PDB file of C-alpha atoms and ligand atoms in Angstrom:
ATOM      1  CA  UNK A  23      14.606   5.508  14.824  1.00  0.00           C
ATOM      2  CA  UNK A  24      12.953   7.174  18.535  1.00  0.00           C
ATOM      3  CA  UNK A  25       9.935   8.317  18.654  1.00  0.00           C
ATOM      4  CA  UNK A  26      10.989  12.336  19.507  1.00  0.00           C
ATOM      5  CA  UNK A  27      12.823  12.249  16.392  1.00  0.00           C
ATOM      6  CA  UNK A  28       9.756  10.968  15.059  1.00  0.00           C
ATOM      7  CA  UNK A  29       7.573  13.337  16.432  1.00  0.00           C
ATOM      8  CA  UNK A  30       9.859  16.223  14.784  1.00  0.00           C
ATOM      9  CA  UNK A  31       9.151  15.110  11.447  1.00  0.00           C
ATOM     10  CA  UNK A  32       5.762  14.510  11.438  1.00  0.00           C
ATOM     11  CA  UNK A  33       4.793  17.543  12.841  1.00  0.00           C
ATOM     12  CA  UNK A  34       2.843  20.516  10.938  1.00  0.00           C
ATOM     13  CA  UNK A  35       1.286  16.889   9.147  1.00  0.00           C
ATOM     14  CA  UNK A  36      -2.559  16.414  10.512  1.00  0.00           C
ATOM     15  CA  UNK A  37      -1.863  13.578  13.044  1.00  0.00           C
ATOM     16  CA  UNK A  38      -4.054  13.636  15.489  1.00  0.00           C
ATOM     17  CA  UNK A  39      -1.618  11.205  17.786  1.00  0.00           C
ATOM     18  CA  UNK A  40       0.666   8.399  17.093  1.00  0.00           C
ATOM     19  CA  UNK A  41       2.471   5.368  18.337  1.00  0.00           C
ATOM     20  CA  UNK A  42       5.796   4.165  17.760  1.00  0.00           C
ATOM     21  CA  UNK A  43       6.488   0.304  18.833  1.00  0.00           C
ATOM     22  CA  UNK A  44      10.515  -0.406  18.115  1.00  0.00           C
ATOM     23  CA  UNK A  45       9.383  -4.399  18.021  1.00  0.00           C
ATOM     24  CA  UNK A  46       5.671  -5.350  17.537  1.00  0.00           C
ATOM     25  CA  UNK A  47       3.924  -8.034  15.990  1.00  0.00           C
ATOM     26  CA  UNK A  48       1.549  -6.020  13.183  1.00  0.00           C
ATOM     27  CA  UNK A  49       1.203  -2.668  12.693  1.00  0.00           C
ATOM     28  CA  UNK A  50      -1.577  -3.325  12.134  1.00  0.00           C
ATOM     29  CA  UNK A  51      -3.161  -5.124  14.627  1.00  0.00           C
ATOM     30  CA  UNK A  52      -1.634  -2.390  16.859  1.00  0.00           C
ATOM     31  CA  UNK A  53      -4.062  -0.322  14.683  1.00  0.00           C
ATOM     32  CA  UNK A  54      -7.059  -2.062  15.190  1.00  0.00           C
ATOM     33  CA  UNK A  55      -6.664  -2.434  18.209  1.00  0.00           C
ATOM     34  CA  UNK A  56      -6.116   1.553  19.328  1.00  0.00           C
ATOM     35  CA  UNK A  57      -9.301   2.257  16.769  1.00  0.00           C
ATOM     36  CA  UNK A  58     -10.909   0.173  18.329  1.00  0.00           C
ATOM     37  CA  UNK A  59      -9.968   2.111  21.784  1.00  0.00           C
ATOM     38  CA  UNK A  60     -11.273   5.270  19.817  1.00  0.00           C
ATOM     39  CA  UNK A  61      -8.347   6.506  17.709  1.00  0.00           C
ATOM     40  CA  UNK A  62      -8.856  10.129  16.999  1.00  0.00           C
ATOM     41  CA  UNK A  63      -9.223  10.175  12.808  1.00  0.00           C
ATOM     42  CA  UNK A  64      -6.082  10.000  11.584  1.00  0.00           C
ATOM     43  CA  UNK A  65      -3.838   8.720  14.270  1.00  0.00           C
ATOM     44  CA  UNK A  66      -0.281   6.255  13.424  1.00  0.00           C
ATOM     45  CA  UNK A  67       1.097   3.792  13.922  1.00  0.00           C
ATOM     46  CA  UNK A  68       4.882   3.424  13.919  1.00  0.00           C
ATOM     47  CA  UNK A  69       7.075   0.350  14.241  1.00  0.00           C
ATOM     48  CA  UNK A  70      10.585  -0.478  13.238  1.00  0.00           C
ATOM     49  CA  UNK A  71      10.196  -3.795  13.392  1.00  0.00           C
ATOM     50  CA  UNK A  72       7.036  -6.084  12.317  1.00  0.00           C
ATOM     51  CA  UNK A  73       6.975  -9.903  13.688  1.00  0.00           C
ATOM     52  CA  UNK A  74       4.192 -11.051  12.402  1.00  0.00           C
ATOM     53  CA  UNK A  75       3.823  -8.184   9.497  1.00  0.00           C
ATOM     54  CA  UNK A  76       0.398  -9.566   7.342  1.00  0.00           C
ATOM     55  CA  UNK A  77       0.367  -9.135   3.385  1.00  0.00           C
ATOM     56  CA  UNK A  78      -3.166  -9.735   1.686  1.00  0.00           C
ATOM     57  CA  UNK A  79      -5.546 -13.829   2.273  1.00  0.00           C
ATOM     58  CA  UNK A  80      -2.903 -14.660   5.321  1.00  0.00           C
ATOM     59  CA  UNK A  81       0.068 -13.957   3.703  1.00  0.00           C
ATOM     60  CA  UNK A  82       2.684 -12.560   5.724  1.00  0.00           C
ATOM     61  CA  UNK A  83       4.900  -8.775   5.201  1.00  0.00           C
ATOM     62  CA  UNK A  84       8.545  -8.746   6.236  1.00  0.00           C
ATOM     63  CA  UNK A  85      10.157  -5.581   8.544  1.00  0.00           C
ATOM     64  CA  UNK A  86      13.120  -6.132   9.599  1.00  0.00           C
ATOM     65  CA  UNK A  87      14.655  -3.731  12.243  1.00  0.00           C
ATOM     66  CA  UNK A  88      15.953  -0.563  10.486  1.00  0.00           C
ATOM     67  CA  UNK A  89      15.396  -1.300   7.335  1.00  0.00           C
ATOM     68  CA  UNK A  90      12.422  -0.511   6.203  1.00  0.00           C
ATOM     69  CA  UNK A  91       8.222   1.621   7.481  1.00  0.00           C
ATOM     70  CA  UNK A  92       5.921  -0.441   9.011  1.00  0.00           C
ATOM     71  CA  UNK A  93       2.859   2.107   9.513  1.00  0.00           C
ATOM     72  CA  UNK A  94      -1.124   1.893   9.395  1.00  0.00           C
ATOM     73  CA  UNK A  95      -3.204   4.861   9.138  1.00  0.00           C
ATOM     74  CA  UNK A  96      -5.976   5.256  11.606  1.00  0.00           C
ATOM     75  CA  UNK A  97      -9.061   6.484   8.859  1.00  0.00           C
ATOM     76  CA  UNK A  98     -12.067   7.548  10.589  1.00  0.00           C
ATOM     77  CA  UNK A  99     -14.597   7.220   7.139  1.00  0.00           C
ATOM     78  CA  UNK A 100     -16.937  10.254   6.657  1.00  0.00           C
ATOM     79  CA  UNK A 101     -20.244   9.392   4.101  1.00  0.00           C
ATOM     80  CA  UNK A 102     -18.582   9.818   1.656  1.00  0.00           C
ATOM     81  CA  UNK A 103     -15.270   7.705   1.628  1.00  0.00           C
ATOM     82  CA  UNK A 104     -17.231   4.763   2.897  1.00  0.00           C
ATOM     83  CA  UNK A 105     -18.841   4.657  -0.768  1.00  0.00           C
ATOM     84  CA  UNK A 106     -15.700   3.871  -1.965  1.00  0.00           C
ATOM     85  CA  UNK A 107     -13.901   2.057   0.998  1.00  0.00           C
ATOM     86  CA  UNK A 108     -11.995  -0.566  -1.326  1.00  0.00           C
ATOM     87  CA  UNK A 109     -10.015   3.101  -2.896  1.00  0.00           C
ATOM     88  CA  UNK A 110      -8.487   3.257   0.786  1.00  0.00           C
ATOM     89  CA  UNK A 111      -5.255   0.342  -0.181  1.00  0.00           C
ATOM     90  CA  UNK A 112      -4.776   1.784  -4.106  1.00  0.00           C
ATOM     91  CA  UNK A 113      -4.683   5.293  -2.231  1.00  0.00           C
ATOM     92  CA  UNK A 114      -1.829   4.183   0.030  1.00  0.00           C
ATOM     93  CA  UNK A 115       0.169   3.005  -3.501  1.00  0.00           C
ATOM     94  CA  UNK A 116      -0.994   6.139  -4.890  1.00  0.00           C
ATOM     95  CA  UNK A 117       0.852   7.737  -2.349  1.00  0.00           C
ATOM     96  CA  UNK A 118       4.017   5.710  -1.877  1.00  0.00           C
ATOM     97  CA  UNK A 119       3.688   6.390  -5.404  1.00  0.00           C
ATOM     98  CA  UNK A 120       3.996   9.893  -5.876  1.00  0.00           C
ATOM     99  CA  UNK A 121       6.322  10.031  -2.574  1.00  0.00           C
ATOM    100  CA  UNK A 122       9.173   8.031  -4.721  1.00  0.00           C
ATOM    101  CA  UNK A 123       8.947  10.967  -7.194  1.00  0.00           C
ATOM    102  CA  UNK A 124       8.510  13.822  -5.487  1.00  0.00           C
ATOM    103  CA  UNK A 125      11.419  13.101  -3.384  1.00  0.00           C
ATOM    104  CA  UNK A 126      13.839  10.055  -5.221  1.00  0.00           C
ATOM    105  CA  UNK A 127      12.552  11.713  -8.659  1.00  0.00           C
ATOM    106  CA  UNK A 128      12.003   7.985  -9.851  1.00  0.00           C
ATOM    107  CA  UNK A 129       9.534   6.001 -10.995  1.00  0.00           C
ATOM    108  CA  UNK A 130       6.891   3.517  -9.164  1.00  0.00           C
ATOM    109  CA  UNK A 131       3.989   2.136 -10.347  1.00  0.00           C
ATOM    110  CA  UNK A 132       1.027   0.311  -8.966  1.00  0.00           C
ATOM    111  CA  UNK A 133       0.798  -3.222  -9.490  1.00  0.00           C
ATOM    112  CA  UNK A 134      -3.245  -3.180  -9.047  1.00  0.00           C
ATOM    113  CA  UNK A 135      -4.893  -3.172  -7.024  1.00  0.00           C
ATOM    114  CA  UNK A 136      -1.982  -2.645  -3.910  1.00  0.00           C
ATOM    115  CA  UNK A 137       1.296  -2.884  -4.703  1.00  0.00           C
ATOM    116  CA  UNK A 138       4.276  -0.532  -5.281  1.00  0.00           C
ATOM    117  CA  UNK A 139       6.520  -1.826  -8.036  1.00  0.00           C
ATOM    118  CA  UNK A 140       9.934   0.347  -9.020  1.00  0.00           C
ATOM    119  CA  UNK A 141      11.578  -1.198 -12.562  1.00  0.00           C
ATOM    120  CA  UNK A 142       9.093  -4.474 -12.166  1.00  0.00           C
ATOM    121  CA  UNK A 143      10.343  -5.521  -9.226  1.00  0.00           C
ATOM    122  CA  UNK A 144       8.126  -5.015  -5.481  1.00  0.00           C
ATOM    123  CA  UNK A 145       9.819  -2.223  -2.900  1.00  0.00           C
ATOM    124  CA  UNK A 146       5.997  -2.405  -0.948  1.00  0.00           C
ATOM    125  CA  UNK A 147       2.726  -3.076  -0.010  1.00  0.00           C
ATOM    126  CA  UNK A 148      -0.927  -1.613   1.271  1.00  0.00           C
ATOM    127  CA  UNK A 149      -2.960  -4.018   3.312  1.00  0.00           C
ATOM    128  CA  UNK A 150      -6.136  -2.263   4.614  1.00  0.00           C
ATOM    129  CA  UNK A 151      -8.141  -3.709   7.393  1.00  0.00           C
ATOM    130  CA  UNK A 152     -11.387  -2.537   8.885  1.00  0.00           C
ATOM    131  CA  UNK A 153     -12.963  -2.219  12.095  1.00  0.00           C
ATOM    132  CA  UNK A 154     -16.816  -2.927  12.379  1.00  0.00           C
ATOM    133  CA  UNK A 155     -18.950  -2.465  14.780  1.00  0.00           C
ATOM    134  CA  UNK A 156     -22.866  -3.590  14.975  1.00  0.00           C
ATOM    135  CA  UNK A 157     -22.758  -3.612  11.133  1.00  0.00           C
ATOM    136  CA  UNK A 158     -21.300  -0.066  10.954  1.00  0.00           C
ATOM    137  CA  UNK A 159     -18.000   0.393   9.921  1.00  0.00           C
ATOM    138  CA  UNK A 160     -15.844   2.675  12.702  1.00  0.00           C
ATOM    139  CA  UNK A 161     -12.482   2.338  11.424  1.00  0.00           C
ATOM    140  CA  UNK A 162     -10.635   1.634   8.374  1.00  0.00           C
ATOM    141  CA  UNK A 163      -6.907   1.068   9.204  1.00  0.00           C
ATOM    142  CA  UNK A 164      -4.341   1.151   5.992  1.00  0.00           C
ATOM    143  CA  UNK A 165      -1.849  -0.057   6.408  1.00  0.00           C
ATOM    144  CA  UNK A 166       1.375   0.887   4.032  1.00  0.00           C
ATOM    145  CA  UNK A 167       5.085  -1.600   4.484  1.00  0.00           C
ATOM    146  CA  UNK A 168       7.881   0.158   2.095  1.00  0.00           C
ATOM    147  CA  UNK A 169      11.908  -1.574   2.117  1.00  0.00           C
ATOM    148  CA  UNK A 170      13.863   1.389   2.549  1.00  0.00           C
ATOM    149  CA  UNK A 171      17.734  -0.185   2.880  1.00  0.00           C
ATOM    150  CA  UNK A 172      18.866  -2.982   0.303  1.00  0.00           C
ATOM    151  CA  UNK A 173      19.030  -5.014   3.158  1.00  0.00           C
ATOM    152  CA  UNK A 174      15.379  -4.920   3.792  1.00  0.00           C
ATOM    153  CA  UNK A 175      13.524  -7.124   0.720  1.00  0.00           C
ATOM    154  CA  UNK A 176      13.805 -10.584   2.203  1.00  0.00           C
ATOM    155  CA  UNK A 177      15.237 -14.044   0.624  1.00  0.00           C
ATOM    156  CA  UNK A 178      14.104 -13.715  -3.261  1.00  0.00           C
ATOM    157  CA  UNK A 179      13.979 -17.588  -2.519  1.00  0.00           C
ATOM    158  CA  UNK A 180      10.262 -17.419  -0.056  1.00  0.00           C
ATOM    159  CA  UNK A 181       9.139 -14.847  -2.322  1.00  0.00           C
ATOM    160  CA  UNK A 182       7.074 -15.557  -5.802  1.00  0.00           C
ATOM    161  CA  UNK A 183       6.578 -11.770  -6.849  1.00  0.00           C
ATOM    162  CA  UNK A 184      11.006 -10.093  -7.213  1.00  0.00           C
ATOM    163  CA  UNK A 185      11.944  -7.849  -4.934  1.00  0.00           C
ATOM    164  CA  UNK A 186      13.766  -4.300  -4.419  1.00  0.00           C
ATOM    165  CA  UNK A 187      13.921  -1.288  -2.290  1.00  0.00           C
ATOM    166  CA  UNK A 188      14.321   1.838  -2.556  1.00  0.00           C
ATOM    167  CA  UNK A 189      17.893   2.470  -2.192  1.00  0.00           C
ATOM    168  CA  UNK A 190      18.790  -0.218  -3.822  1.00  0.00           C
ATOM    169  CA  UNK A 191      16.705   2.353  -7.199  1.00  0.00           C
ATOM    170  CA  UNK A 192      17.739   5.295  -5.533  1.00  0.00           C
ATOM    171  CA  UNK A 193      21.459   3.768  -5.263  1.00  0.00           C
ATOM    172  CA  UNK A 194      22.131   6.826  -2.626  1.00  0.00           C
ATOM    173  CA  UNK A 195      21.071   7.039   0.961  1.00  0.00           C
ATOM    174  CA  UNK A 196      17.339   8.001   2.121  1.00  0.00           C
ATOM    175  CA  UNK A 197      16.561   9.240   5.665  1.00  0.00           C
ATOM    176  CA  UNK A 198      13.757   7.049   6.342  1.00  0.00           C
ATOM    177  CA  UNK A 199      11.967   9.578   8.296  1.00  0.00           C
ATOM    178  CA  UNK A 200      11.788  12.541   5.963  1.00  0.00           C
ATOM    179  CA  UNK A 201      10.345   9.463   3.562  1.00  0.00           C
ATOM    180  CA  UNK A 202       8.367   8.992   5.927  1.00  0.00           C
ATOM    181  CA  UNK A 203       6.926  12.119   5.821  1.00  0.00           C
ATOM    182  CA  UNK A 204       6.969  11.561   2.334  1.00  0.00           C
ATOM    183  CA  UNK A 205       5.169   9.810   2.435  1.00  0.00           C
ATOM    184  CA  UNK A 206       2.476  10.606   5.184  1.00  0.00           C
ATOM    185  CA  UNK A 207       1.893  13.884   4.030  1.00  0.00           C
ATOM    186  CA  UNK A 208       0.934  11.941   0.324  1.00  0.00           C
ATOM    187  CA  UNK A 209      -1.694  10.657   1.928  1.00  0.00           C
ATOM    188  CA  UNK A 210      -3.323  13.184   3.518  1.00  0.00           C
ATOM    189  CA  UNK A 211      -2.488  15.176   0.676  1.00  0.00           C
ATOM    190  CA  UNK A 212      -4.580  12.489  -1.948  1.00  0.00           C
ATOM    191  CA  UNK A 213      -6.858  11.585   0.281  1.00  0.00           C
ATOM    192  CA  UNK A 214     -10.031  13.696  -0.615  1.00  0.00           C
ATOM    193  CA  UNK A 215      -9.230  12.936  -3.816  1.00  0.00           C
ATOM    194  CA  UNK A 216     -11.215   9.424  -2.909  1.00  0.00           C
ATOM    195  CA  UNK A 217     -13.534   7.772  -6.248  1.00  0.00           C
ATOM    196  CA  UNK A 218     -12.943  10.699  -8.150  1.00  0.00           C
ATOM    197  CA  UNK A 219     -12.125  10.989 -11.528  1.00  0.00           C
ATOM    198  CA  UNK A 220      -8.508  12.725 -11.256  1.00  0.00           C
ATOM    199  CA  UNK A 221      -7.546   9.754  -8.609  1.00  0.00           C
ATOM    200  CA  UNK A 222      -9.038   6.268 -11.375  1.00  0.00           C
ATOM    201  CA  UNK A 223      -6.654   9.574 -14.003  1.00  0.00           C
ATOM    202  CA  UNK A 224      -3.728   8.902 -10.907  1.00  0.00           C
ATOM    203  CA  UNK A 225      -3.985   5.665 -10.599  1.00  0.00           C
ATOM    204  CA  UNK A 226      -4.600   4.695 -14.575  1.00  0.00           C
ATOM    205  CA  UNK A 227      -1.622   6.313 -15.152  1.00  0.00           C
ATOM    206  CA  UNK A 228       0.363   4.923 -12.197  1.00  0.00           C
ATOM    207  CA  UNK A 229      -0.812   0.933 -13.202  1.00  0.00           C
ATOM    208  CA  UNK A 230       1.381  -1.737 -14.035  1.00  0.00           C
ATOM    209  CA  UNK A 231       1.570  -3.485 -17.174  1.00  0.00           C
ATOM    210  CA  UNK A 232      -0.593  -1.656 -19.181  1.00  0.00           C
ATOM    211  CA  UNK A 233      -1.055  -2.917 -22.929  1.00  0.00           C
ATOM    212  CA  UNK A 234       1.311  -6.270 -21.670  1.00  0.00           C
ATOM    213  CA  UNK A 235      -0.259  -9.597 -21.171  1.00  0.00           C
ATOM    214  CA  UNK A 236      -0.672 -11.132 -17.519  1.00  0.00           C
ATOM    215  CA  UNK A 237      -1.682 -14.099 -15.626  1.00  0.00           C
ATOM    216  CA  UNK A 238      -4.739 -13.159 -13.052  1.00  0.00           C
ATOM    217  CA  UNK A 239      -5.484 -16.133 -10.277  1.00  0.00           C
ATOM    218  CA  UNK A 240      -8.382 -16.181  -8.005  1.00  0.00           C
ATOM    219  CA  UNK A 241     -10.019 -18.472  -6.163  1.00  0.00           C
ATOM    220  CA  UNK A 242     -12.664 -18.964  -8.552  1.00  0.00           C
ATOM    221  CA  UNK A 243      -9.409 -20.349 -11.092  1.00  0.00           C
ATOM    222  CA  UNK A 244      -6.401 -21.163 -11.957  1.00  0.00           C
ATOM    223  CA  UNK A 245      -5.185 -18.237 -13.778  1.00  0.00           C
ATOM    224  CA  UNK A 246      -6.770 -15.971 -16.504  1.00  0.00           C
ATOM    225  CA  UNK A 247      -4.058 -14.284 -19.398  1.00  0.00           C
ATOM    226  CA  UNK A 248      -5.332 -10.998 -20.806  1.00  0.00           C
ATOM    227  CA  UNK A 249      -4.026  -7.703 -21.751  1.00  0.00           C
ATOM    228  CA  UNK A 250      -4.600  -5.017 -18.644  1.00  0.00           C
ATOM    229  CA  UNK A 251      -6.887  -2.886 -20.305  1.00  0.00           C
ATOM    230  CA  UNK A 252      -7.402  -0.317 -17.748  1.00  0.00           C
ATOM    231  CA  UNK A 253      -9.487   0.460 -14.681  1.00  0.00           C
ATOM    232  CA  UNK A 254     -13.499   0.358 -14.617  1.00  0.00           C
ATOM    233  CA  UNK A 255     -15.136   3.386 -12.572  1.00  0.00           C
ATOM    234  CA  UNK A 256     -15.394   0.891  -9.165  1.00  0.00           C
ATOM    235  CA  UNK A 257     -11.090   0.331  -9.789  1.00  0.00           C
ATOM    236  CA  UNK A 258     -11.962  -2.688 -11.085  1.00  0.00           C
ATOM    237  CA  UNK A 259      -9.603  -4.712 -13.049  1.00  0.00           C
ATOM    238  CA  UNK A 260     -10.670  -4.376 -17.640  1.00  0.00           C
ATOM    239  CA  UNK A 261      -8.608  -7.405 -19.124  1.00  0.00           C
ATOM    240  CA  UNK A 262      -9.552  -8.122 -22.072  1.00  0.00           C
ATOM    241  CA  UNK A 263      -8.915 -12.145 -23.177  1.00  0.00           C
ATOM    242  CA  UNK A 264      -7.656 -13.570 -25.986  1.00  0.00           C
ATOM    243  CA  UNK A 265     -11.412 -13.353 -27.086  1.00  0.00           C
ATOM    244  CA  UNK A 266     -11.503 -10.325 -27.632  1.00  0.00           C
ATOM    245  CA  UNK A 267     -13.801 -10.425 -24.661  1.00  0.00           C
ATOM    246  CA  UNK A 268     -13.419  -7.631 -21.553  1.00  0.00           C
ATOM    247  CA  UNK A 269     -13.874  -9.228 -18.832  1.00  0.00           C
ATOM    248  CA  UNK A 270     -13.650  -6.932 -15.057  1.00  0.00           C
ATOM    249  CA  UNK A 271     -11.783  -8.670 -11.678  1.00  0.00           C
ATOM    250  CA  UNK A 272     -12.794  -7.156  -8.600  1.00  0.00           C
ATOM    251  CA  UNK A 273     -10.160  -6.477  -6.149  1.00  0.00           C
ATOM    252  CA  UNK A 274      -9.717  -8.911  -3.506  1.00  0.00           C
ATOM    253  CA  UNK A 275      -9.325 -12.288  -3.598  1.00  0.00           C
ATOM    254  CA  UNK A 276      -6.809 -12.678  -6.967  1.00  0.00           C
ATOM    255  CA  UNK A 277      -3.517 -12.482  -8.204  1.00  0.00           C
ATOM    256  CA  UNK A 278      -2.084 -10.458 -10.424  1.00  0.00           C
ATOM    257  CA  UNK A 279       1.312 -12.012 -12.527  1.00  0.00           C
ATOM    258  CA  UNK A 280       2.857 -10.510 -15.822  1.00  0.00           C
ATOM    259  CA  UNK A 281       4.079 -12.857 -18.659  1.00  0.00           C
ATOM    260  CA  UNK A 282       7.909 -12.376 -19.365  1.00  0.00           C
TER     261      UNK A 282
HETATM  262  C1  BT5 B   4       1.473  -6.910   0.229  1.00  0.00           C
HETATM  263  O1  BT5 B   4       0.563  -8.335   1.660  1.00  0.00           O
HETATM  264  O2  BT5 B   4       2.089  -6.398  -0.087  1.00  0.00           O
HETATM  265  C2  BT5 B   4       0.989  -5.984   2.233  1.00  0.00           C
HETATM  266  C3  BT5 B   4       1.864  -5.683   2.769  1.00  0.00           C
HETATM  267  C4  BT5 B   4       1.609  -4.740   3.904  1.00  0.00           C
HETATM  268  C5  BT5 B   4       2.751  -4.698   4.751  1.00  0.00           C
HETATM  269  C6  BT5 B   4       2.144  -3.686   5.822  1.00  0.00           C
HETATM  270  S1  BT5 B   4       3.595  -2.990   6.949  1.00  0.00           S
HETATM  271  C7  BT5 B   4       2.672  -1.887   8.121  1.00  0.00           C
HETATM  272  C8  BT5 B   4       0.978  -2.962   8.063  1.00  0.00           C
HETATM  273  N1  BT5 B   4       0.603  -3.460   8.822  1.00  0.00           N
HETATM  274  C9  BT5 B   4       0.678  -5.535   8.662  1.00  0.00           C
HETATM  275  O3  BT5 B   4       0.501  -5.971   9.485  1.00  0.00           O
HETATM  276  N2  BT5 B   4       0.481  -4.916   7.550  1.00  0.00           N
HETATM  277  C10 BT5 B   4       0.965  -3.544   7.166  1.00  0.00           C
HETATM  278  P1  BT5 B   4       0.653  -9.225  -0.741  1.00  0.00           P
HETATM  279  O4  BT5 B   4       0.629  -8.557  -1.619  1.00  0.00           O
HETATM  280  O5  BT5 B   4      -0.724 -10.386  -0.140  1.00  0.00           O
HETATM  281  O6  BT5 B   4       2.004  -9.227  -0.062  1.00  0.00           O
HETATM  282  C11 BT5 B   4       2.541 -10.680   0.197  1.00  0.00           C
HETATM  283  C12 BT5 B   4       3.513 -11.201  -0.872  1.00  0.00           C
HETATM  284  O7  BT5 B   4       4.508 -10.583  -0.312  1.00  0.00           O
HETATM  285  C13 BT5 B   4       4.619 -12.374  -0.018  1.00  0.00           C
HETATM  286  O8  BT5 B   4       3.317 -13.178   0.450  1.00  0.00           O
HETATM  287  C14 BT5 B   4       5.606 -11.862   0.217  1.00  0.00           C
HETATM  288  O9  BT5 B   4       5.827 -13.325  -0.830  1.00  0.00           O
HETATM  289  C15 BT5 B   4       6.058 -10.130  -0.125  1.00  0.00           C
HETATM  290  N3  BT5 B   4       7.129  -9.931   0.870  1.00  0.00           N
HETATM  291  C16 BT5 B   4       7.097  -9.958   1.960  1.00  0.00           C
HETATM  292  N4  BT5 B   4       7.864  -8.843   2.417  1.00  0.00           N
HETATM  293  C17 BT5 B   4       7.975  -8.158   1.238  1.00  0.00           C
HETATM  294  C18 BT5 B   4       8.927  -7.364   1.129  1.00  0.00           C
HETATM  295  N5  BT5 B   4       9.619  -7.005   2.997  1.00  0.00           N
HETATM  296  N6  BT5 B   4       9.193  -7.296   0.515  1.00  0.00           N
HETATM  297  C19 BT5 B   4       8.732  -7.282  -0.639  1.00  0.00           C
HETATM  298  N7  BT5 B   4       7.912  -8.519  -0.804  1.00  0.00           N
HETATM  299  C20 BT5 B   4       8.001  -9.425   0.528  1.00  0.00           C
END
């Protein structure tokens, strides 16, 4: 990837400024630092390779050189968005699924809350992190990692959930910068829907394992089994347990695994 090519491909999108790193630790880390220095709403950090890419709860995200996409948006949430901060990470996952559909004509799904699946395998992940100052949110960093080429997929043995790449599912070469543009454009067109009924409907429609039995691991228990029923208005997952009772789970310290 080269700076001038990226700039050209992103032209016309509402991105006031972007920073490109051939290699960096984590684009989220760069974006949080840039946010603290005053980056404008919609600014973007992109890297070709990450050496300490972050997943949720201290987990790692692998971005190998020349193989995938690692990007982090810096958003300055408005008053309405501040009420729906927890929906920024699903926003990233929805946008990637929509880009997969419009650009590749294949179906992606969202493994609640924010993993991107194709054919029940993980092709991407999202991590939202906030920059706070004096108890006020100053910026929301929306980090998105996507596996594009076959070589972007880490050794399966190192993973707890099966992984894939867009090219493995699409069976053709994909231009990374074209796909980057498709994702950015979906992020910007979906952002105004944050918290709306349309947003929740879109997310519900794309929800993976709906009607299927899964295990939810939380910090308080080591595995609740139940059938996924859908989402409530806050984006919490509704699970129906064996005894028929429905329980909702908040995003955060939760891990979802299907029972195959
Ligand atoms: C995520 O966490 O899936 C969030 C990943 C967010 C990555 C982006 S890249 C740009 C931005 N900058 C960052 O530093 N991060 C964001 P989680 O649900 O916790 O999943 C992490 C788990 O996914 C790891 O423990 C691995 O098992 C697995 N994993 C790591 N790299 C993978 C890859 N390339 N493809 C598929 N699975 C992977």
